Coordinates of C-alpha atoms and ligand atoms in Angstrom, one line a residue:
X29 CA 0.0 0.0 0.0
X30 CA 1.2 3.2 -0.9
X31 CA 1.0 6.9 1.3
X32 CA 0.2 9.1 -2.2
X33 CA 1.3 13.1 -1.7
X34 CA -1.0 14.4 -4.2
X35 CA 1.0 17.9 -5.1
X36 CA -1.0 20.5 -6.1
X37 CA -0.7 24.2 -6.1
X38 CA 1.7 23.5 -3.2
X39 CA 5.1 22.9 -5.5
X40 CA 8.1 22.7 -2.5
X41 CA 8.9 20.1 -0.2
X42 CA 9.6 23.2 2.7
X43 CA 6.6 23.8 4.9
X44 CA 4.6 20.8 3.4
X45 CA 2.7 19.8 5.7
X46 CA 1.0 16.8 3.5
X47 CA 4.6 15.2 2.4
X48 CA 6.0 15.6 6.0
X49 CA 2.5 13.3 7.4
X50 CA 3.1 10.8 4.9
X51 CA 3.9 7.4 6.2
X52 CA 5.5 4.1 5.0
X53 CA 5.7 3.4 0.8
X54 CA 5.4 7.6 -0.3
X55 CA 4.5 8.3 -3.4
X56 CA 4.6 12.0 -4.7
X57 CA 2.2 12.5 -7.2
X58 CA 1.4 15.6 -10.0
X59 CA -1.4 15.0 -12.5
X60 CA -1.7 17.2 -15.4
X61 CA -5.4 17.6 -16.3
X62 CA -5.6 18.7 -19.8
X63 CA -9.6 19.4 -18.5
X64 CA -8.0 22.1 -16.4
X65 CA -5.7 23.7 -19.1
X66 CA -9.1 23.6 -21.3
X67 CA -11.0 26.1 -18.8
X68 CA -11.3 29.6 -20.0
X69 CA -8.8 31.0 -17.2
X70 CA -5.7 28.5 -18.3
X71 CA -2.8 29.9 -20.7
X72 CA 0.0 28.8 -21.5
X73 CA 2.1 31.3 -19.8
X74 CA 0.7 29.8 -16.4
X75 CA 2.0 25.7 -17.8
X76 CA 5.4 27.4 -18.3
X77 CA 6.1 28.9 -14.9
X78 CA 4.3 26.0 -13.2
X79 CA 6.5 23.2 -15.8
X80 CA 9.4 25.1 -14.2
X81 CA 8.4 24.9 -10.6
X82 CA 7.8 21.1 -11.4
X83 CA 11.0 21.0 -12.9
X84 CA 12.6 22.6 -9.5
X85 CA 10.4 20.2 -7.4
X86 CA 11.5 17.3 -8.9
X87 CA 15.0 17.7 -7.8
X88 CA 13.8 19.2 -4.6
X89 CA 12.5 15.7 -4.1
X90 CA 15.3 13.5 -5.5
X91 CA 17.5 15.3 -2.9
X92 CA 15.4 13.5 -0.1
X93 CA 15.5 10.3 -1.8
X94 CA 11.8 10.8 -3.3
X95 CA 11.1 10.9 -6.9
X96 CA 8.2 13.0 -8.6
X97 CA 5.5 10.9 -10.5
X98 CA 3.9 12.6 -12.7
X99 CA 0.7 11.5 -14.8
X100 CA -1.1 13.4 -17.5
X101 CA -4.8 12.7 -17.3
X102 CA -8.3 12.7 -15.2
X103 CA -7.5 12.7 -11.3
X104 CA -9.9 10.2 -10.3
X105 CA -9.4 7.6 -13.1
X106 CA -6.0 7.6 -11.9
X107 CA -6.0 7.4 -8.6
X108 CA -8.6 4.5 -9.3
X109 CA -5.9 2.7 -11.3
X110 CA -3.3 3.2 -8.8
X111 CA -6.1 2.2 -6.2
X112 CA -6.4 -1.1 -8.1
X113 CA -3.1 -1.7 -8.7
X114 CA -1.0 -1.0 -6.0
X115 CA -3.5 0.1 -3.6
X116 CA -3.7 3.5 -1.8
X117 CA -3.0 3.4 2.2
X118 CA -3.9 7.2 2.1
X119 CA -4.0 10.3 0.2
X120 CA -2.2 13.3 1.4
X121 CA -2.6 17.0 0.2
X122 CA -3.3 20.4 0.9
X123 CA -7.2 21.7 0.6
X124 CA -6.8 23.7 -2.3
X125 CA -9.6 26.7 -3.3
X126 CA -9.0 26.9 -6.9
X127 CA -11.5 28.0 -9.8
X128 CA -15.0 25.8 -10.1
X129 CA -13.1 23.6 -12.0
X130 CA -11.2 21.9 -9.5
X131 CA -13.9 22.2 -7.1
X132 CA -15.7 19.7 -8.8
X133 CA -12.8 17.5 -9.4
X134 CA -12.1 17.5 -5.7
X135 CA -15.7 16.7 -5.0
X136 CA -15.3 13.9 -7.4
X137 CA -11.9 12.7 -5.6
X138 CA -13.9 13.0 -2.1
X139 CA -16.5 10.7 -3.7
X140 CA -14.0 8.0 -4.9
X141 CA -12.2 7.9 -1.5
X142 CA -15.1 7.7 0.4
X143 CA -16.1 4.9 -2.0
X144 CA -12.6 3.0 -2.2
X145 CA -12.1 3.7 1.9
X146 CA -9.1 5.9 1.3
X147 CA -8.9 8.3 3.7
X148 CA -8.2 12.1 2.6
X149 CA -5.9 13.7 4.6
X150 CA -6.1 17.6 3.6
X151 CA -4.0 20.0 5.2
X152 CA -4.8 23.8 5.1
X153 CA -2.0 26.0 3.8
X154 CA -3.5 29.6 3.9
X155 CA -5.5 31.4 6.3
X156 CA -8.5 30.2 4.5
X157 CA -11.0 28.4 6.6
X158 CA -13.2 25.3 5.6
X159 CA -16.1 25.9 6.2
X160 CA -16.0 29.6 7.8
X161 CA -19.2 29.6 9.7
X162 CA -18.8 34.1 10.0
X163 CA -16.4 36.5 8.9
X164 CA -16.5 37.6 12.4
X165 CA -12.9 36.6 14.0
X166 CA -11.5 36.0 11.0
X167 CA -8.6 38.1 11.5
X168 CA -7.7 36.4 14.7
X169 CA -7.9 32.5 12.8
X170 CA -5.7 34.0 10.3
X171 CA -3.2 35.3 12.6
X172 CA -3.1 32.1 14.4
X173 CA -2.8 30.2 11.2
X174 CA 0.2 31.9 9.7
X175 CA 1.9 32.3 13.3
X176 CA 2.2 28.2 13.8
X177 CA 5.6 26.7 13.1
X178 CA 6.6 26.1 9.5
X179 CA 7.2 22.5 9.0
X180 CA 10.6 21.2 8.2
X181 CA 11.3 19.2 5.1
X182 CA 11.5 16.1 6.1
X183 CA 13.9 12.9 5.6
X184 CA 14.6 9.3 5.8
X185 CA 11.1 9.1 3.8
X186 CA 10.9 5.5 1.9
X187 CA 10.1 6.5 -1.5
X188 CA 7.4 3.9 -3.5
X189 CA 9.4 1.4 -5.3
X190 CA 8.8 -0.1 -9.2
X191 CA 7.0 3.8 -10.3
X192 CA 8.1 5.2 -13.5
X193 CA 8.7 9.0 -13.1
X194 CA 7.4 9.9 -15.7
X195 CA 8.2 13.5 -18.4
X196 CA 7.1 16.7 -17.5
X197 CA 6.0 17.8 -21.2
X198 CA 6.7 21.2 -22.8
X199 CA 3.0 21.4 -23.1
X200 CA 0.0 19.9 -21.3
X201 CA -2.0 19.7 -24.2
X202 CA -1.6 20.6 -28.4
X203 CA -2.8 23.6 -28.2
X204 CA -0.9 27.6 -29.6
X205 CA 1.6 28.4 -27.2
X206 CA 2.1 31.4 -28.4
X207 CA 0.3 33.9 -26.4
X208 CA 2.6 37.0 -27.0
X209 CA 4.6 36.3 -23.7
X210 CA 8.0 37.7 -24.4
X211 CA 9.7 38.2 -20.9
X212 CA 8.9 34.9 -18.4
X213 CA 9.3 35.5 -14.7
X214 CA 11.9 32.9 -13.2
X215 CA 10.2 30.1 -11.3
X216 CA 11.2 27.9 -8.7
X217 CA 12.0 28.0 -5.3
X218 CA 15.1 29.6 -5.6
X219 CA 13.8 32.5 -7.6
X220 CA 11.2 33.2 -5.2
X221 CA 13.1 32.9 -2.0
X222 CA 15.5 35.4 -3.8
X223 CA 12.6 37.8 -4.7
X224 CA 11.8 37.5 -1.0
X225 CA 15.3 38.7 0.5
X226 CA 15.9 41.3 -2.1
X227 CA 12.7 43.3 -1.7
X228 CA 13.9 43.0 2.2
X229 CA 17.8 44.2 1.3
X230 CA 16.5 47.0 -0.2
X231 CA 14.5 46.8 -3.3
X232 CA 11.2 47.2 -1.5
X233 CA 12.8 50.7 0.0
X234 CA 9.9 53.0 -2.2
X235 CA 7.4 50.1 -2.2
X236 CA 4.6 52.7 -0.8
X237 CA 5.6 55.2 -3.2
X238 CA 6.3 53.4 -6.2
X239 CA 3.7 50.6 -6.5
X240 CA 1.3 52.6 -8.0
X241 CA 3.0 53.5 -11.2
X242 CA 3.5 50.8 -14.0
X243 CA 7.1 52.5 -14.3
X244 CA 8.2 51.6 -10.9
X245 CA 6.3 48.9 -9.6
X246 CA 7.7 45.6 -11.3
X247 CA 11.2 46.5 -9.3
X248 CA 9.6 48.0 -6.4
X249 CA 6.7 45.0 -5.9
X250 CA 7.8 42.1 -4.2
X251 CA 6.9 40.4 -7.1
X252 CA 6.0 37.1 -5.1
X253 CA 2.3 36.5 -6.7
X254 CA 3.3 34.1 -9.1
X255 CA 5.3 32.1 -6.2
X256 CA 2.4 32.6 -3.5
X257 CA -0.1 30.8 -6.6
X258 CA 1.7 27.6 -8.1
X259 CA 3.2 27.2 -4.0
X260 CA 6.9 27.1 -4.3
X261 CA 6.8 29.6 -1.4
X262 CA 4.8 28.9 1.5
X263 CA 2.6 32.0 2.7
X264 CA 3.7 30.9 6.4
X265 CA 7.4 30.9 5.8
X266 CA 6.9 34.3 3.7
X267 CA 4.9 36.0 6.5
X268 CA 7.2 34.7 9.1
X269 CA 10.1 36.1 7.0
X270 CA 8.6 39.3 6.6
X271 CA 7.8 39.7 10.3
X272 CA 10.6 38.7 11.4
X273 CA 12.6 41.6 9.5
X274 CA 10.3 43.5 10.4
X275 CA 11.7 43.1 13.8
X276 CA 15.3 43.4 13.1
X277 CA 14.5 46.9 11.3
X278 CA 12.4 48.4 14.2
X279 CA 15.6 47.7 16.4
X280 CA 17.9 49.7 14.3
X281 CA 18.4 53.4 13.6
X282 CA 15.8 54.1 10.8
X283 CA 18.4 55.1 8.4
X284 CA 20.0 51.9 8.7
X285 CA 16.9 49.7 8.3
X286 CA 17.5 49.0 4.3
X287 CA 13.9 49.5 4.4
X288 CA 11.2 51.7 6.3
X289 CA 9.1 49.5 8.3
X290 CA 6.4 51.1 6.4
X291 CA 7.2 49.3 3.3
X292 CA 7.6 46.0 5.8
X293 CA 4.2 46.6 7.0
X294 CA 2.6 47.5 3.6
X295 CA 3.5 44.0 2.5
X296 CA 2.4 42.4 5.5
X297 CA -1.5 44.0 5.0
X298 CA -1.2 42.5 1.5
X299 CA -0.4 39.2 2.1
X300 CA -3.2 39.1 5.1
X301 CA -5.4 40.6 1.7
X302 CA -4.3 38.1 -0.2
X303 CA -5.9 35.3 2.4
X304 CA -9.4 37.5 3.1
X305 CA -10.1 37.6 -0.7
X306 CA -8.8 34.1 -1.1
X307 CA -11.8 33.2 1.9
X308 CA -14.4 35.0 -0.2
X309 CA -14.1 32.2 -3.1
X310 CA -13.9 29.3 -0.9
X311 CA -17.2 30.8 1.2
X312 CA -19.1 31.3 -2.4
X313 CA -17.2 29.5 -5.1
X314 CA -20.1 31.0 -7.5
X315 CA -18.5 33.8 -7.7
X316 CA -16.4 32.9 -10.0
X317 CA -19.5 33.6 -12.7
X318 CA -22.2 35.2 -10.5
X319 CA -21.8 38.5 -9.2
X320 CA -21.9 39.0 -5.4
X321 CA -24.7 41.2 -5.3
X322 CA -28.0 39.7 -7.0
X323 CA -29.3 43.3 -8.5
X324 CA -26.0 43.2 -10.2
X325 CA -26.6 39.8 -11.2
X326 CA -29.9 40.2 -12.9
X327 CA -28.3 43.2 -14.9
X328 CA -26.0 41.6 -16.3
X329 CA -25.6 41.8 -20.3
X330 CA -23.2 38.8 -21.2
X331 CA -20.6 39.7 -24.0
X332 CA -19.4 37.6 -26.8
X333 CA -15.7 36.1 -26.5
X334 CA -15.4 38.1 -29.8
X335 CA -17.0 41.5 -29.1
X336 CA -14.8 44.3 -30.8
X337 CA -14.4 46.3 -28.0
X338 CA -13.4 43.4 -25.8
X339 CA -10.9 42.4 -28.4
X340 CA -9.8 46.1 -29.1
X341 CA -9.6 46.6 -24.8
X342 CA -7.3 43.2 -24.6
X343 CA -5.6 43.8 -27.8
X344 CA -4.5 47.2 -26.1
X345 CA -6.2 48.7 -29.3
X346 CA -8.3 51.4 -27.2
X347 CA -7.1 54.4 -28.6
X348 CA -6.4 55.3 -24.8
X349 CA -2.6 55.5 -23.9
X350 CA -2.2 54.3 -20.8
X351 CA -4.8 51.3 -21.0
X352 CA -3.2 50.4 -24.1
X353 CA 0.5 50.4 -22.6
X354 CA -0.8 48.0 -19.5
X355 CA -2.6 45.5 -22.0
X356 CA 0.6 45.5 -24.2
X357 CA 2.6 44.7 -21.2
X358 CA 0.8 42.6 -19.7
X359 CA 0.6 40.7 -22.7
X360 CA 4.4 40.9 -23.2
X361 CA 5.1 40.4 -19.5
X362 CA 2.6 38.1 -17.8
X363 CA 2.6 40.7 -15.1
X364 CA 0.9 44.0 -14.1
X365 CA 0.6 46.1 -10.8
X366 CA -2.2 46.2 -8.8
X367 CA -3.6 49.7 -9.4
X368 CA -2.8 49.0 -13.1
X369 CA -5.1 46.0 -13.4
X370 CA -7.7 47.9 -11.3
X371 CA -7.8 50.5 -14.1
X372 CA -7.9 48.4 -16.6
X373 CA -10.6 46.2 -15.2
X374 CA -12.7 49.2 -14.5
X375 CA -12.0 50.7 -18.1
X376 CA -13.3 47.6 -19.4
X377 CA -16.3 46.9 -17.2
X378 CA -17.7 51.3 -16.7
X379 CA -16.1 52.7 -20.0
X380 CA -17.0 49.9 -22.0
X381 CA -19.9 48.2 -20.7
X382 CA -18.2 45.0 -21.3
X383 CA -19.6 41.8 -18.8
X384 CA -17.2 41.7 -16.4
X385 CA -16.8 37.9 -16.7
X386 CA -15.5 37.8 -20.4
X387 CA -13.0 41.2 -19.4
X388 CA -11.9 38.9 -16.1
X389 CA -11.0 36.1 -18.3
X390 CA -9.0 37.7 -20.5
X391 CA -7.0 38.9 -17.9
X392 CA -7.0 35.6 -15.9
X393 CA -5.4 34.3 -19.2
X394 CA -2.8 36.9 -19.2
X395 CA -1.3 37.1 -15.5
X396 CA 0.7 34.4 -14.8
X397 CA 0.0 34.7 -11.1
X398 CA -3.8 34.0 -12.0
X399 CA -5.1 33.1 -8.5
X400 CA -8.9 32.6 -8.7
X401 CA -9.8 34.0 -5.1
X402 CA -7.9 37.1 -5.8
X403 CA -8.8 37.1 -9.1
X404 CA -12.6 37.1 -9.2
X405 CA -13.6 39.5 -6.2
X406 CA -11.4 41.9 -7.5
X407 CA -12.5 41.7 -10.5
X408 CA -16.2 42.0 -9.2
X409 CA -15.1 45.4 -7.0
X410 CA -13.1 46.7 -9.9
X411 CA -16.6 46.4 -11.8
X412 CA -19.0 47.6 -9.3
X413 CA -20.7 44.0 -8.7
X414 CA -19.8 43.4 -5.2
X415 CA -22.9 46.2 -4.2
X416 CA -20.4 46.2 -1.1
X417 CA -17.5 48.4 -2.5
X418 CA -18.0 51.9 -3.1
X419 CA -17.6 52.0 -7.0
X420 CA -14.0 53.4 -8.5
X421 CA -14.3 54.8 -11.6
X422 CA -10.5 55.2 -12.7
X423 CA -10.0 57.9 -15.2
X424 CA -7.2 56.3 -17.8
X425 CA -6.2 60.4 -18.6
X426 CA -5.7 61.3 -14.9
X427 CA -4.2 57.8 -14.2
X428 CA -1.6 58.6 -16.9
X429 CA -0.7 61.6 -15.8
X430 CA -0.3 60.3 -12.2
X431 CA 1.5 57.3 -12.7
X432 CA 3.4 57.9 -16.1
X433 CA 3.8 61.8 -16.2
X434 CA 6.2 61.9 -18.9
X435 CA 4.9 59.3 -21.0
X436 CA 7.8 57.1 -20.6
X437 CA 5.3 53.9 -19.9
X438 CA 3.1 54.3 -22.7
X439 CA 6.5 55.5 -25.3
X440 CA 7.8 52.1 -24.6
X441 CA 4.4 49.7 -24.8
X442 CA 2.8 51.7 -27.9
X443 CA 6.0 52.8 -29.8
X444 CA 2.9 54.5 -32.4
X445 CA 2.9 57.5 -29.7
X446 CA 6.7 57.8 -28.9
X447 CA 7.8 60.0 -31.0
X448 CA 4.9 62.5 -30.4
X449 CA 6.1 65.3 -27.3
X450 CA 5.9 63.5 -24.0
X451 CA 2.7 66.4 -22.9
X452 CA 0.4 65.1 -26.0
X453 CA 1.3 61.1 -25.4
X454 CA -1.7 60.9 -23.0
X455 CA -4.1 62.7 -25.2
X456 CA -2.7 61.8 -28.6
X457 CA -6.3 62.4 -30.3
X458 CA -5.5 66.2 -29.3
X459 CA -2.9 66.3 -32.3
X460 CA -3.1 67.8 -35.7
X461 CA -2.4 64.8 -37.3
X462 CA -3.0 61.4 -35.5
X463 CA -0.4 59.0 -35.2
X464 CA 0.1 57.0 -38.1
X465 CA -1.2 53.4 -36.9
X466 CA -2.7 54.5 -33.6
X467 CA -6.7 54.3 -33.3
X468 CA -8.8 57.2 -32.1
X469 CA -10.9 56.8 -28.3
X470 CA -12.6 53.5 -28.9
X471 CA -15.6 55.6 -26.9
X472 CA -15.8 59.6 -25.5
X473 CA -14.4 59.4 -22.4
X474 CA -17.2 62.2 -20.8
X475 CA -20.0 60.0 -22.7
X476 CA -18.7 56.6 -21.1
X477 CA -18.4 58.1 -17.9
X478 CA -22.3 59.5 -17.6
X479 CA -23.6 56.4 -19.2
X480 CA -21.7 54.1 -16.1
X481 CA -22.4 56.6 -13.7
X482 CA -25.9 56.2 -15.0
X483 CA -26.2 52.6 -15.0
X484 CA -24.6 52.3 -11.5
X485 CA -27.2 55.0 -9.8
X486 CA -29.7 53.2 -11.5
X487 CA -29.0 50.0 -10.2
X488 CA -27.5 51.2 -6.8
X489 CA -30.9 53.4 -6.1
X490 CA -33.6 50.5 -6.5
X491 CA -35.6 49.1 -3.4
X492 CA -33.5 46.4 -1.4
X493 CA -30.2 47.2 -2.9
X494 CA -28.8 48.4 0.3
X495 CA -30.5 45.4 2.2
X496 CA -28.7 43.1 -0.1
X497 CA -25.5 44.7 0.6
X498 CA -25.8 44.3 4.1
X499 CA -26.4 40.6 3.4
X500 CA -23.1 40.3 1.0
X501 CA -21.1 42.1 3.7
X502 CA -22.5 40.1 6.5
X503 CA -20.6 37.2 4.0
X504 CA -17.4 38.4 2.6
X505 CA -16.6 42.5 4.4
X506 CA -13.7 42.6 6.1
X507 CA -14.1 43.3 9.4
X508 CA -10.5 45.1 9.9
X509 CA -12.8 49.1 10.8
X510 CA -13.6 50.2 13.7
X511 CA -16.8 50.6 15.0
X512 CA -18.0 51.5 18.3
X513 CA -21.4 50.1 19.2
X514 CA -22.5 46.9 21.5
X515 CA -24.6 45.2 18.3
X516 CA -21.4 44.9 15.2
X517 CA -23.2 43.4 12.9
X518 CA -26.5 45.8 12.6
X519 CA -24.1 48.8 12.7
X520 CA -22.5 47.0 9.8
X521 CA -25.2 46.4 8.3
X522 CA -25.9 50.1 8.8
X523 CA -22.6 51.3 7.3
X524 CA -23.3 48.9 4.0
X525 CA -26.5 50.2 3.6
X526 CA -25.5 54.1 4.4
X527 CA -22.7 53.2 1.6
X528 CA -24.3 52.3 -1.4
X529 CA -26.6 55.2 -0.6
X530 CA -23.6 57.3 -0.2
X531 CA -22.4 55.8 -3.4
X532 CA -24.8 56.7 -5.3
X533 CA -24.6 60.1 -4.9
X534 CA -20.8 61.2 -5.7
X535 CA -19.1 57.8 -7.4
X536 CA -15.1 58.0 -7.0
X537 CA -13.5 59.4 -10.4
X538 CA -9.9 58.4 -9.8
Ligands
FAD1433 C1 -8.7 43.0 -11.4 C2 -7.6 42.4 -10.5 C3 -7.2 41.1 -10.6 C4 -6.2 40.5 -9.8 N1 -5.9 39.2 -10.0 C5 -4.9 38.7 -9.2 C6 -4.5 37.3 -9.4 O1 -5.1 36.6 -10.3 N2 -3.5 36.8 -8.7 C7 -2.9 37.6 -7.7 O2 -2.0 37.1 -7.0 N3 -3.3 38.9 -7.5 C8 -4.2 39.4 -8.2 N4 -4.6 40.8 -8.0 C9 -4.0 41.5 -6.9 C10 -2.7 42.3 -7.1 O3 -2.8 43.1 -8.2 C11 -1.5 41.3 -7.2 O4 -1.5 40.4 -6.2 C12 -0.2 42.0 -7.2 O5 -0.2 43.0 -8.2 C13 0.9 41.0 -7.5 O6 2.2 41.6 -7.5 P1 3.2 41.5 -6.3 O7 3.4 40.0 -5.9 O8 4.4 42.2 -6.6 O9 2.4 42.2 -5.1 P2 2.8 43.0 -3.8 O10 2.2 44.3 -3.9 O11 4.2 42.9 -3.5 O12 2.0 42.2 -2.7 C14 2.4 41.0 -2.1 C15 1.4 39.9 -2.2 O13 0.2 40.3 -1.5 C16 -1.0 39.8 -2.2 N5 -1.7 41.0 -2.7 C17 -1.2 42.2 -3.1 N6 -2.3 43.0 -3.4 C18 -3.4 42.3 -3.2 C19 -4.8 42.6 -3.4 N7 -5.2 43.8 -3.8 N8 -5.7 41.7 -3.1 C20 -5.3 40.5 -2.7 N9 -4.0 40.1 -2.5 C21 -3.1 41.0 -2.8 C22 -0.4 39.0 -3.4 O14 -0.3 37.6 -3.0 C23 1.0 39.6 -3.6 O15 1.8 38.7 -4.2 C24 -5.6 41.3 -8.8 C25 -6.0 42.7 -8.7 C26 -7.0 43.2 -9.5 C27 -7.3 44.6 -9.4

């Protein structure tokens, strides 16, 4: 009988939980699904970095005697075959929440183990809970979860004898791997740990004031999103890291800290972030294709995967600069910062009137950090569809001359504009003569603007909506404000409601 390590989104052998519980014959397992790198939300940038994490875990592995198996096919027809054949003691892994896909394939995997008698031993790795009975408290379980040791890797493990390893192909399926991807992020343990220790030597020194622009942010950013989503870092080890310099800078001078404890504690909100919106997906996995708040829902006006303003917004064919430049990039690079993709989403979902479910796959597509419980509530705020969120409405023309004041940005990801003067390249349909090859606004920017401001009103003034808010925040608000009353959750209730009736008055135009 054989103690099967089923490795998921979990790719490291340091702080595994699963591998470390293991007992007797171990067998580490990876099972390409070519049903998963169907979906909607896989790319092929995504196979590369995670064939590379393989790659790394592989040896990662072999260096404590244990190979990686790995099988290309449906989980649960293989497990039954290995079941049959060899016979499985018990299944080890960590409880992942992943898109609907692989929600249903675990639910299918519970149902063959429970049928077989093969117990499933899942581990959590994130301050996610399963199930979450309220978001009251959740803070505290989070807190708890990430302070626990980290487990060691461990050794002396007896690996399964008579396996074949197995290749790790270049693809998981036939399919075009060429999705415009010009610059791939390094993968592997090694990469990320390094990410990790050079943002805290010193690269993360103008984290607060440089992760806003699209210039400064991929070397300011930590940059561990990719890491954090296929697992090759553990989000324990990385918040113990980062709290832990976090104490060796507040006992120095603060010039000699090589950076502010500001920057320190910046990151540390976002990776507690990255955990609360992770919950929200695990609470309601429906999110993934129904928006949070139902008025929202029964608005909705799908769009075709080949609309021409979807495929002019993802094409980075707008006729707006600074939209453009991120799609380009992103395309190019796999990788965007955060206020960056919250423009473009909200481009895409108030300028365009585009479903936010067809703009949020395209994206899903292109970041190779694609991490469905971030993805899809942001996603849903950046669009308006939470009903809990007051609604940001991010001017591209103001963002560009924020975040990329000379134009440098947009000169390098839309070369039509670059030679035009620096003041005109955020407004090149101001010109004379347009750029040769450039398109003009795919819509009037004042137009758009009334027409979402419109809808949202609209939607955002009708009976119930502020009930229903209430409801959603009850679910999925964070609970990190302050709010001085004996009853929380009315008064909470009372500031959802009081904010989508704010909200509907003065909408953020950012
Ligand atoms: C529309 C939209 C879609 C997004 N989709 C994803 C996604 O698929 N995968 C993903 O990892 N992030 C997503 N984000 C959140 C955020 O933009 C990225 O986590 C961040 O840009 C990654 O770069 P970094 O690792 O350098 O982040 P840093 O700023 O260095 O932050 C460190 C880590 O904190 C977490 N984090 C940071 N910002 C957020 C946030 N706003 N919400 C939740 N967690 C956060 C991430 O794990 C990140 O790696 C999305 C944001 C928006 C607006």
């Amino acid at each position: 009988m054989l103690d099967v390590v089923w490795f998921k989104r979990d790719l490291r052998v340091a702080d595994h939980a699963p591998l470390a519980r293991a007992r007797g014959r171990i067998l580490p397992l990876y099972i390409i699904e070519p049903g998963y790198w169907q979906g909607g939300d896989a790319s092929p940038r995504q196979w590369r970095f995670l064939r590379a994490a393989l790659l790394d875990l592989r040896a990662e592995l072999a260096a404590i005697g244990l190979p990686l198996v790995v099988r290309s096919g449906d989980a649960v027809t293989l497990l039954r075959r290995l079941h049959a054949e060899r016979g499985i003691a018990t299944l080890h892994s960590h409880e992942e929440t992943g898109n609907l896909w692989t929600y249903a394939r675990d639910r299918a995997v519970g149902r063959f183990c429970r049928e077989a008698g093969i117990p499933w031993a899942q581990t959590r790795q994130f301050g996610v809970a399963r199930p979450l009975a309220s978001r009251d408290g959740w803070a505290r379980f989070f807190g708890a979860t990430m302070a626990a040791p980290v487990t060691p890797i461990p050794h002396g493990l007896q690996p399964a004898a008579y396996l074949i390893e197995g290749a790790i192909p270049e693809q998981p399926l036939p399919w075009n791997a060429d999705d415009g991807l010009l610059e791939q992020q390094p993968a592997g343990r090694a990469a990320g740990l390094a990410l990790l220790e050079s943002f805290l030597a010193g690269r993360g020194r103008d984290y607060r004031r440089g992760m806003s622009s699209p210039r400064s942010a991929p070397l300011v950013c930590s940059r561990l999103s990719a890491h954090l989503a296929m697992g090759s870092l553990s989000m324990r080890e990385v918040i113990q890291r980062v709290e832990r310099a976090g104490q060796e800078f507040s006992a120095m001078e603060p010039r000699a800290s090589p950076i502010p404890l500001g920057a320190v504690q910046s990151l540390r909100s976002r990776l507690h972030w990255h955990c609360h919106f992770i919950q929200k997906l695990e609470s309601e996995p429906e999110l993934e294709h129904r928006a949070a708040h139902p008025a929202v829902q029964a608005a909705r006006i799908a769009t075709a995967p080949d609309d021409p303003a979807l495929l002019a917004w993802a094409e980075g064919r707008t006729g707006y600069p600074l939209v453009d430049a991120c799609m380009r990039s992103l395309i190019a690079t796999g990788w965007l910062n955060f206020r960056m993709r919250a423009m473009v989403q909200s481009f895409a979902s108030y300028h365009l009137a585009l479903d936010w479910a067809a703009s949020g796959a395209r994206l899903a597509r292109l970041f190779t950090d694609y991490e469905p419980g971030i993805h899809w509530p942001q996603v849903q705020m950046q669009s308006g569809a939470t009903g809990i969120n007051t609604p940001r409405i991010y001017n591209p023309v103001k963002q560009s001359l924020d975040q990329d004041p000379l134009g440098e940005f947009i000169a390098r990801w839309v070369p039509e504009l670059a030679h035009i003067p620096a003041g005109l390249r955020h407004t090149p349909w101001k010109l004379d003569t347009p750029p040769p090859g450039y398109p003009q606004p795919i819509v009037e920017q004042a137009t758009a603007l009334r027409a979402a401001r419109e809808r949202l009103s609209r939607m955002r003034g009708a009976e119930g909506f502020g009930r229903e808010a209430a409801r959603v925040f009850h679910k999925h608000g964070s609970r990190q404000r302050r709010f001085a009353q004996d009853d929380p959750m009315a008064e909470r209730a009372r500031e959802a409601a009081r904010q989508a009736k704010a909200s509907r008055q003065g909408l953020l135009d950012l």
